[in-house]
Amino acid sequence: MTARDVVNLDTLLRGKEHDHGGLGTILAHRLFARAEGGVGAEFVDIAVLPPGTSIGRHRHARDRETYVVLSGSGLMYRDGTEFRVGAGDVVVNRPYGEHGLVNDSAADLWLLVFEEELRDHPAV
């Protein structure tokens, strides 16, 4: 492995204003996107929510989106319920469900986000 094989996230993260109608500007980078017709996850993202920012409440179709909290904490909304999340928590957002996340803490909240289409899941 050479130094060119190593990339620091600080050089990759880009601002994303009002993500899904959320507050402020989060930072994000798509680490992986599935090729058209390929199998596996649709995408894998890294996201950083600075204090006071959020991913707005939103829904997906037949997609199951999973949030893995790498560090920090926040207030998660999922299908009518709010609850605290912190480092190490894994939150699975069901197809057609509504979800969002607010960083109401004083530190950055780092997330790994991945989504998979459930092709056999019926439309609601």
CSV table of N, CA and C in Angstrom, one decimal:
chain,number,residue,atom,x,y,z
A,1,MET,N,0.8,-1.2,0.0
A,1,MET,CA,0.0,0.0,0.0
A,1,MET,C,0.9,1.2,0.0
A,2,THR,N,0.5,2.2,-0.8
A,2,THR,CA,1.3,3.4,-0.8
A,2,THR,C,0.5,4.6,-0.2
A,3,ALA,N,1.1,5.7,0.0
A,3,ALA,CA,0.4,6.9,0.5
A,3,ALA,C,-0.7,7.3,-0.3
A,4,ARG,N,-0.7,7.0,-1.7
A,4,ARG,CA,-1.7,7.4,-2.6
A,4,ARG,C,-3.0,6.5,-2.4
A,5,ASP,N,-2.8,5.4,-1.7
A,5,ASP,CA,-4.0,4.5,-1.5
A,5,ASP,C,-4.8,4.9,-0.3
A,6,VAL,N,-4.3,5.9,0.5
A,6,VAL,CA,-4.9,6.3,1.7
A,6,VAL,C,-5.5,7.8,1.5
A,7,VAL,N,-6.7,7.9,1.8
A,7,VAL,CA,-7.4,9.2,1.6
A,7,VAL,C,-8.1,9.5,2.9
A,8,ASN,N,-7.9,10.7,3.4
A,8,ASN,CA,-8.5,11.2,4.7
A,8,ASN,C,-9.9,11.7,4.4
A,9,LEU,N,-10.8,11.4,5.2
A,9,LEU,CA,-12.2,11.9,5.0
A,9,LEU,C,-12.3,13.4,5.0
A,10,ASP,N,-11.4,14.1,5.7
A,10,ASP,CA,-11.5,15.5,5.7
A,10,ASP,C,-11.4,16.1,4.3
A,11,THR,N,-10.7,15.4,3.4
A,11,THR,CA,-10.5,15.9,2.0
A,11,THR,C,-11.7,15.5,1.1
A,12,LEU,N,-12.6,14.6,1.6
A,12,LEU,CA,-13.7,14.1,0.8
A,12,LEU,C,-15.0,14.7,1.2
A,13,LEU,N,-15.2,15.0,2.4
A,13,LEU,CA,-16.5,15.5,2.9
A,13,LEU,C,-16.9,16.8,2.3
A,14,ARG,N,-18.1,16.9,1.8
A,14,ARG,CA,-18.6,18.2,1.2
A,14,ARG,C,-19.9,18.6,1.9
A,15,GLY,N,-20.1,19.8,1.9
A,15,GLY,CA,-21.4,20.4,2.6
A,15,GLY,C,-22.6,20.0,1.8
A,16,LYS,N,-23.6,19.7,2.5
A,16,LYS,CA,-24.9,19.3,2.0
A,16,LYS,C,-26.0,20.1,2.8
A,17,GLU,N,-26.5,21.2,2.2
A,17,GLU,CA,-27.4,22.1,2.9
A,17,GLU,C,-28.8,21.5,3.0
A,18,HIS,N,-29.4,21.6,4.1
A,18,HIS,CA,-30.8,21.3,4.4
A,18,HIS,C,-31.1,19.9,3.8
A,19,ASP,N,-30.3,18.9,4.2
A,19,ASP,CA,-30.5,17.5,3.8
A,19,ASP,C,-31.9,17.0,4.1
A,20,HIS,N,-32.7,16.6,3.1
A,20,HIS,CA,-34.0,16.2,3.3
A,20,HIS,C,-34.9,17.2,4.0
A,21,GLY,N,-34.6,18.5,3.8
A,21,GLY,CA,-35.3,19.6,4.5
A,21,GLY,C,-34.8,19.9,5.9
A,22,GLY,N,-33.7,19.3,6.3
A,22,GLY,CA,-33.1,19.4,7.6
A,22,GLY,C,-32.5,20.8,7.9
A,23,LEU,N,-32.0,21.0,9.1
A,23,LEU,CA,-31.4,22.2,9.6
A,23,LEU,C,-30.0,22.3,9.2
A,24,GLY,N,-29.5,23.4,8.7
A,24,GLY,CA,-28.1,23.7,8.5
A,24,GLY,C,-27.5,22.9,7.4
A,25,THR,N,-26.2,22.8,7.5
A,25,THR,CA,-25.4,22.1,6.5
A,25,THR,C,-24.6,20.9,7.2
A,26,ILE,N,-24.9,19.7,6.7
A,26,ILE,CA,-24.2,18.6,7.2
A,26,ILE,C,-23.0,18.3,6.2
A,27,LEU,N,-22.1,17.5,6.5
A,27,LEU,CA,-21.0,17.1,5.6
A,27,LEU,C,-21.2,15.6,5.2
A,28,ALA,N,-21.0,15.3,4.0
A,28,ALA,CA,-21.2,13.9,3.5
A,28,ALA,C,-20.3,13.5,2.4
A,29,HIS,N,-20.1,12.2,2.2
A,29,HIS,CA,-19.4,11.7,1.1
A,29,HIS,C,-19.9,10.3,0.8
A,30,ARG,N,-20.2,10.0,-0.5
A,30,ARG,CA,-20.7,8.7,-0.9
A,30,ARG,C,-19.4,7.8,-1.1
A,31,LEU,N,-19.2,6.9,-0.2
A,31,LEU,CA,-18.1,6.0,-0.3
A,31,LEU,C,-18.3,4.9,-1.4
A,32,PHE,N,-19.5,4.5,-1.6
A,32,PHE,CA,-19.8,3.5,-2.5
A,32,PHE,C,-21.2,3.7,-3.1
A,33,ALA,N,-21.3,3.5,-4.4
A,33,ALA,CA,-22.6,3.5,-5.1
A,33,ALA,C,-22.7,2.2,-6.0
A,34,ARG,N,-23.8,1.5,-5.9
A,34,ARG,CA,-23.9,0.3,-6.6
A,34,ARG,C,-24.1,0.6,-8.1
A,35,ALA,N,-23.4,-0.2,-8.9
A,35,ALA,CA,-23.6,-0.1,-10.4
A,35,ALA,C,-25.0,-0.4,-10.8
A,36,GLU,N,-25.4,0.2,-11.9
A,36,GLU,CA,-26.8,-0.1,-12.4
A,36,GLU,C,-26.9,-1.6,-12.7
A,37,GLY,N,-27.9,-2.2,-12.1
A,37,GLY,CA,-28.1,-3.6,-12.3
A,37,GLY,C,-27.3,-4.5,-11.4
A,38,GLY,N,-26.5,-3.9,-10.6
A,38,GLY,CA,-25.7,-4.7,-9.6
A,38,GLY,C,-26.4,-5.2,-8.4
A,39,VAL,N,-25.8,-5.9,-7.6
A,39,VAL,CA,-26.4,-6.4,-6.4
A,39,VAL,C,-25.8,-5.8,-5.2
A,40,GLY,N,-26.5,-5.9,-4.0
A,40,GLY,CA,-25.9,-5.4,-2.8
A,40,GLY,C,-26.5,-4.0,-2.5
A,41,ALA,N,-25.8,-3.3,-1.6
A,41,ALA,CA,-26.3,-2.0,-1.1
A,41,ALA,C,-26.4,-1.0,-2.3
A,42,GLU,N,-27.4,-0.2,-2.2
A,42,GLU,CA,-27.5,0.9,-3.2
A,42,GLU,C,-26.4,1.9,-3.0
A,43,PHE,N,-26.1,2.2,-1.8
A,43,PHE,CA,-25.0,3.1,-1.5
A,43,PHE,C,-24.5,3.0,-0.1
A,44,VAL,N,-23.3,3.5,0.2
A,44,VAL,CA,-22.7,3.6,1.5
A,44,VAL,C,-22.2,5.0,1.7
A,45,ASP,N,-22.7,5.8,2.6
A,45,ASP,CA,-22.3,7.1,2.8
A,45,ASP,C,-21.7,7.3,4.2
A,46,ILE,N,-20.8,8.3,4.3
A,46,ILE,CA,-20.4,8.8,5.6
A,46,ILE,C,-21.0,10.2,5.8
A,47,ALA,N,-21.5,10.5,6.9
A,47,ALA,CA,-22.1,11.8,7.1
A,47,ALA,C,-21.7,12.3,8.5
A,48,VAL,N,-21.5,13.6,8.6
A,48,VAL,CA,-21.2,14.3,9.8
A,48,VAL,C,-22.2,15.4,10.0
A,49,LEU,N,-22.9,15.3,11.2
A,49,LEU,CA,-23.8,16.3,11.5
A,49,LEU,C,-23.2,17.2,12.6
A,50,PRO,N,-22.8,18.4,12.3
A,50,PRO,CA,-22.3,19.3,13.3
A,50,PRO,C,-23.4,19.7,14.3
A,51,PRO,N,-23.1,20.2,15.5
A,51,PRO,CA,-24.1,20.6,16.4
A,51,PRO,C,-25.2,21.5,15.8
A,52,GLY,N,-26.4,21.2,16.1
A,52,GLY,CA,-27.5,22.0,15.6
A,52,GLY,C,-28.0,21.7,14.2
A,53,THR,N,-27.4,20.7,13.6
A,53,THR,CA,-27.9,20.4,12.2
A,53,THR,C,-28.7,19.1,12.3
A,54,SER,N,-29.4,18.8,11.1
A,54,SER,CA,-30.2,17.6,11.1
A,54,SER,C,-30.3,17.0,9.7
A,55,ILE,N,-30.7,15.8,9.6
A,55,ILE,CA,-31.2,15.1,8.4
A,55,ILE,C,-32.7,15.2,8.6
A,56,GLY,N,-33.4,15.9,7.8
A,56,GLY,CA,-34.9,16.2,7.9
A,56,GLY,C,-35.7,14.9,7.8
A,57,ARG,N,-36.9,14.9,8.4
A,57,ARG,CA,-37.7,13.7,8.3
A,57,ARG,C,-38.1,13.5,6.9
A,58,HIS,N,-38.0,12.2,6.5
A,58,HIS,CA,-38.2,11.8,5.1
A,58,HIS,C,-38.6,10.3,5.0
A,59,ARG,N,-39.0,9.9,3.9
A,59,ARG,CA,-39.4,8.5,3.6
A,59,ARG,C,-38.6,8.1,2.3
A,60,HIS,N,-38.4,6.8,2.3
A,60,HIS,CA,-37.9,6.1,1.1
A,60,HIS,C,-39.0,5.1,0.6
A,61,ALA,N,-38.9,4.6,-0.6
A,61,ALA,CA,-39.9,3.7,-1.1
A,61,ALA,C,-39.5,2.3,-0.5
A,62,ARG,N,-39.2,1.4,-1.4
A,62,ARG,CA,-38.9,0.0,-0.9
A,62,ARG,C,-37.5,-0.2,-0.3
A,63,ASP,N,-36.9,1.0,0.0
A,63,ASP,CA,-35.5,0.9,0.5
A,63,ASP,C,-35.5,0.9,2.1
A,64,ARG,N,-34.5,0.0,2.5
A,64,ARG,CA,-34.3,0.0,4.0
A,64,ARG,C,-33.0,0.7,4.2
A,65,GLU,N,-33.0,1.8,5.0
A,65,GLU,CA,-31.8,2.6,5.2
A,65,GLU,C,-31.4,2.4,6.6
A,66,THR,N,-30.1,2.2,6.8
A,66,THR,CA,-29.6,1.9,8.1
A,66,THR,C,-28.6,3.0,8.5
A,67,TYR,N,-28.7,3.5,9.7
A,67,TYR,CA,-27.8,4.5,10.3
A,67,TYR,C,-26.9,3.7,11.4
A,68,VAL,N,-25.6,3.9,11.2
A,68,VAL,CA,-24.7,3.4,12.3
A,68,VAL,C,-24.0,4.6,12.9
A,69,VAL,N,-24.3,4.8,14.2
A,69,VAL,CA,-23.7,6.0,14.8
A,69,VAL,C,-22.3,5.7,15.2
A,70,LEU,N,-21.3,6.3,14.6
A,70,LEU,CA,-19.9,6.1,14.8
A,70,LEU,C,-19.4,6.9,16.0
A,71,SER,N,-19.9,8.1,16.2
A,71,SER,CA,-19.5,8.9,17.4
A,71,SER,C,-20.5,10.0,17.5
A,72,GLY,N,-20.6,10.6,18.7
A,72,GLY,CA,-21.5,11.6,19.0
A,72,GLY,C,-22.9,11.1,19.4
A,73,SER,N,-23.9,12.0,19.5
A,73,SER,CA,-25.2,11.6,19.9
A,73,SER,C,-26.2,12.5,19.3
A,74,GLY,N,-27.5,12.1,19.4
A,74,GLY,CA,-28.5,12.9,18.8
A,74,GLY,C,-29.9,12.4,19.1
A,75,LEU,N,-30.9,13.0,18.6
A,75,LEU,CA,-32.3,12.7,18.8
A,75,LEU,C,-32.8,12.1,17.4
A,76,MET,N,-33.2,10.8,17.4
A,76,MET,CA,-33.7,10.1,16.3
A,76,MET,C,-35.2,10.2,16.3
A,77,TYR,N,-35.8,10.4,15.1
A,77,TYR,CA,-37.2,10.2,14.9
A,77,TYR,C,-37.4,9.1,13.9
A,78,ARG,N,-38.3,8.1,14.3
A,78,ARG,CA,-38.6,7.0,13.4
A,78,ARG,C,-40.1,6.6,13.7
A,79,ASP,N,-40.9,6.8,12.6
A,79,ASP,CA,-42.2,6.3,12.6
A,79,ASP,C,-43.0,6.8,13.8
A,80,GLY,N,-43.0,8.0,14.1
A,80,GLY,CA,-43.8,8.6,15.2
A,80,GLY,C,-43.2,8.6,16.6
A,81,THR,N,-42.0,8.1,16.7
A,81,THR,CA,-41.3,7.9,18.0
A,81,THR,C,-39.9,8.7,18.0
A,82,GLU,N,-39.6,9.4,19.0
A,82,GLU,CA,-38.3,10.0,19.2
A,82,GLU,C,-37.5,9.3,20.3
A,83,PHE,N,-36.2,9.1,20.0
A,83,PHE,CA,-35.4,8.4,21.0
A,83,PHE,C,-33.9,8.8,20.8
A,84,ARG,N,-33.2,8.7,21.9
A,84,ARG,CA,-31.7,9.1,21.9
A,84,ARG,C,-30.9,8.0,21.2
A,85,VAL,N,-29.9,8.5,20.4
A,85,VAL,CA,-28.9,7.6,19.8
A,85,VAL,C,-27.5,8.1,20.2
A,86,GLY,N,-26.6,7.1,20.2
A,86,GLY,CA,-25.2,7.5,20.5
A,86,GLY,C,-24.3,6.5,19.9
A,87,ALA,N,-23.0,6.7,20.1
A,87,ALA,CA,-22.0,5.9,19.4
A,87,ALA,C,-22.2,4.4,19.7
A,88,GLY,N,-22.2,3.6,18.6
A,88,GLY,CA,-22.4,2.2,18.6
A,88,GLY,C,-23.8,1.8,18.3
A,89,ASP,N,-24.8,2.7,18.3
A,89,ASP,CA,-26.2,2.4,18.0
A,89,ASP,C,-26.4,2.2,16.5
A,90,VAL,N,-27.2,1.2,16.2
A,90,VAL,CA,-27.6,0.9,14.8
A,90,VAL,C,-29.1,1.0,14.7
A,91,VAL,N,-29.5,1.9,13.8
A,91,VAL,CA,-31.0,2.1,13.6
A,91,VAL,C,-31.3,1.7,12.2
A,92,VAL,N,-32.3,0.8,12.1
A,92,VAL,CA,-32.8,0.3,10.8
A,92,VAL,C,-34.1,1.0,10.5
A,93,ASN,N,-34.1,1.8,9.4
A,93,ASN,CA,-35.3,2.5,9.0
A,93,ASN,C,-36.0,1.7,8.0
A,94,ARG,N,-37.2,1.2,8.3
A,94,ARG,CA,-38.0,0.3,7.4
A,94,ARG,C,-38.4,1.0,6.1
A,95,PRO,N,-38.7,0.1,5.1
A,95,PRO,CA,-39.2,0.7,3.9
A,95,PRO,C,-40.5,1.5,4.1
A,96,TYR,N,-40.7,2.6,3.4
A,96,TYR,CA,-41.8,3.5,3.5
A,96,TYR,C,-42.0,4.1,4.9
A,97,GLY,N,-41.1,3.9,5.8
A,97,GLY,CA,-41.2,4.5,7.1
A,97,GLY,C,-40.6,5.9,7.1
A,98,GLU,N,-41.0,6.7,8.0
A,98,GLU,CA,-40.5,8.1,8.1
A,98,GLU,C,-39.4,8.2,9.2
A,99,HIS,N,-38.3,8.9,8.9
A,99,HIS,CA,-37.2,8.9,9.8
A,99,HIS,C,-36.4,10.2,9.6
A,100,GLY,N,-35.7,10.7,10.6
A,100,GLY,CA,-34.9,11.8,10.6
A,100,GLY,C,-34.0,11.8,11.9
A,101,LEU,N,-33.0,12.7,11.9
A,101,LEU,CA,-32.0,12.7,13.0
A,101,LEU,C,-31.6,14.2,13.2
A,102,VAL,N,-31.6,14.6,14.5
A,102,VAL,CA,-31.1,15.9,14.9
A,102,VAL,C,-29.9,15.8,15.8
A,103,ASN,N,-28.8,16.5,15.5
A,103,ASN,CA,-27.7,16.6,16.4
A,103,ASN,C,-28.0,17.7,17.4
A,104,ASP,N,-28.5,17.4,18.6
A,104,ASP,CA,-28.8,18.4,19.6
A,104,ASP,C,-27.8,18.4,20.7
A,105,SER,N,-26.6,17.9,20.3
A,105,SER,CA,-25.5,17.9,21.3
A,105,SER,C,-24.5,19.0,20.9
A,106,ALA,N,-23.4,19.0,21.7
A,106,ALA,CA,-22.3,20.0,21.5
A,106,ALA,C,-21.2,19.5,20.7
A,107,ALA,N,-21.2,18.2,20.2
A,107,ALA,CA,-20.1,17.6,19.5
A,107,ALA,C,-20.7,17.1,18.1
A,108,ASP,N,-19.8,16.9,17.2
A,108,ASP,CA,-20.2,16.3,15.9
A,108,ASP,C,-20.7,14.9,16.1
A,109,LEU,N,-21.7,14.6,15.2
A,109,LEU,CA,-22.3,13.3,15.2
A,109,LEU,C,-21.9,12.6,13.9
A,110,TRP,N,-21.1,11.5,13.9
A,110,TRP,CA,-20.7,10.8,12.7
A,110,TRP,C,-21.5,9.6,12.5
A,111,LEU,N,-21.9,9.4,11.2
A,111,LEU,CA,-22.8,8.3,10.8
A,111,LEU,C,-22.2,7.6,9.6
A,112,LEU,N,-22.4,6.3,9.6
A,112,LEU,CA,-22.3,5.5,8.4
A,112,LEU,C,-23.7,5.2,8.0
A,113,VAL,N,-24.1,5.4,6.8
A,113,VAL,CA,-25.4,5.2,6.3
A,113,VAL,C,-25.4,4.3,5.1
A,114,PHE,N,-26.2,3.3,5.1
A,114,PHE,CA,-26.3,2.4,3.9
A,114,PHE,C,-27.7,2.1,3.6
A,115,GLU,N,-28.0,1.9,2.4
A,115,GLU,CA,-29.3,1.7,1.9
A,115,GLU,C,-29.4,0.5,1.0
A,116,GLU,N,-30.4,-0.3,1.1
A,116,GLU,CA,-30.6,-1.4,0.2
A,116,GLU,C,-32.1,-1.5,-0.2
A,117,GLU,N,-32.3,-1.7,-1.5
A,117,GLU,CA,-33.6,-1.9,-2.0
A,117,GLU,C,-34.1,-3.3,-1.8
A,118,LEU,N,-35.3,-3.4,-1.2
A,118,LEU,CA,-35.9,-4.6,-1.0
A,118,LEU,C,-36.9,-4.9,-2.1
A,119,ARG,N,-36.4,-5.5,-3.1
A,119,ARG,CA,-37.2,-5.7,-4.4
A,119,ARG,C,-38.4,-6.5,-4.2
A,120,ASP,N,-38.5,-7.4,-3.2
A,120,ASP,CA,-39.6,-8.2,-3.0
A,120,ASP,C,-40.6,-7.6,-2.0
A,121,HIS,N,-40.3,-6.4,-1.5
A,121,HIS,CA,-41.2,-5.7,-0.5
A,121,HIS,C,-42.3,-5.0,-1.3
A,122,PRO,N,-43.6,-5.3,-0.9
A,122,PRO,CA,-44.7,-4.7,-1.6
A,122,PRO,C,-44.8,-3.2,-1.4
A,123,ALA,N,-45.3,-2.5,-2.3
A,123,ALA,CA,-45.6,-1.1,-2.2
A,123,ALA,C,-46.7,-0.9,-1.1
A,124,VAL,N,-46.6,0.2,-0.4
A,124,VAL,CA,-47.6,0.5,0.6
A,124,VAL,C,-48.7,1.4,0.0
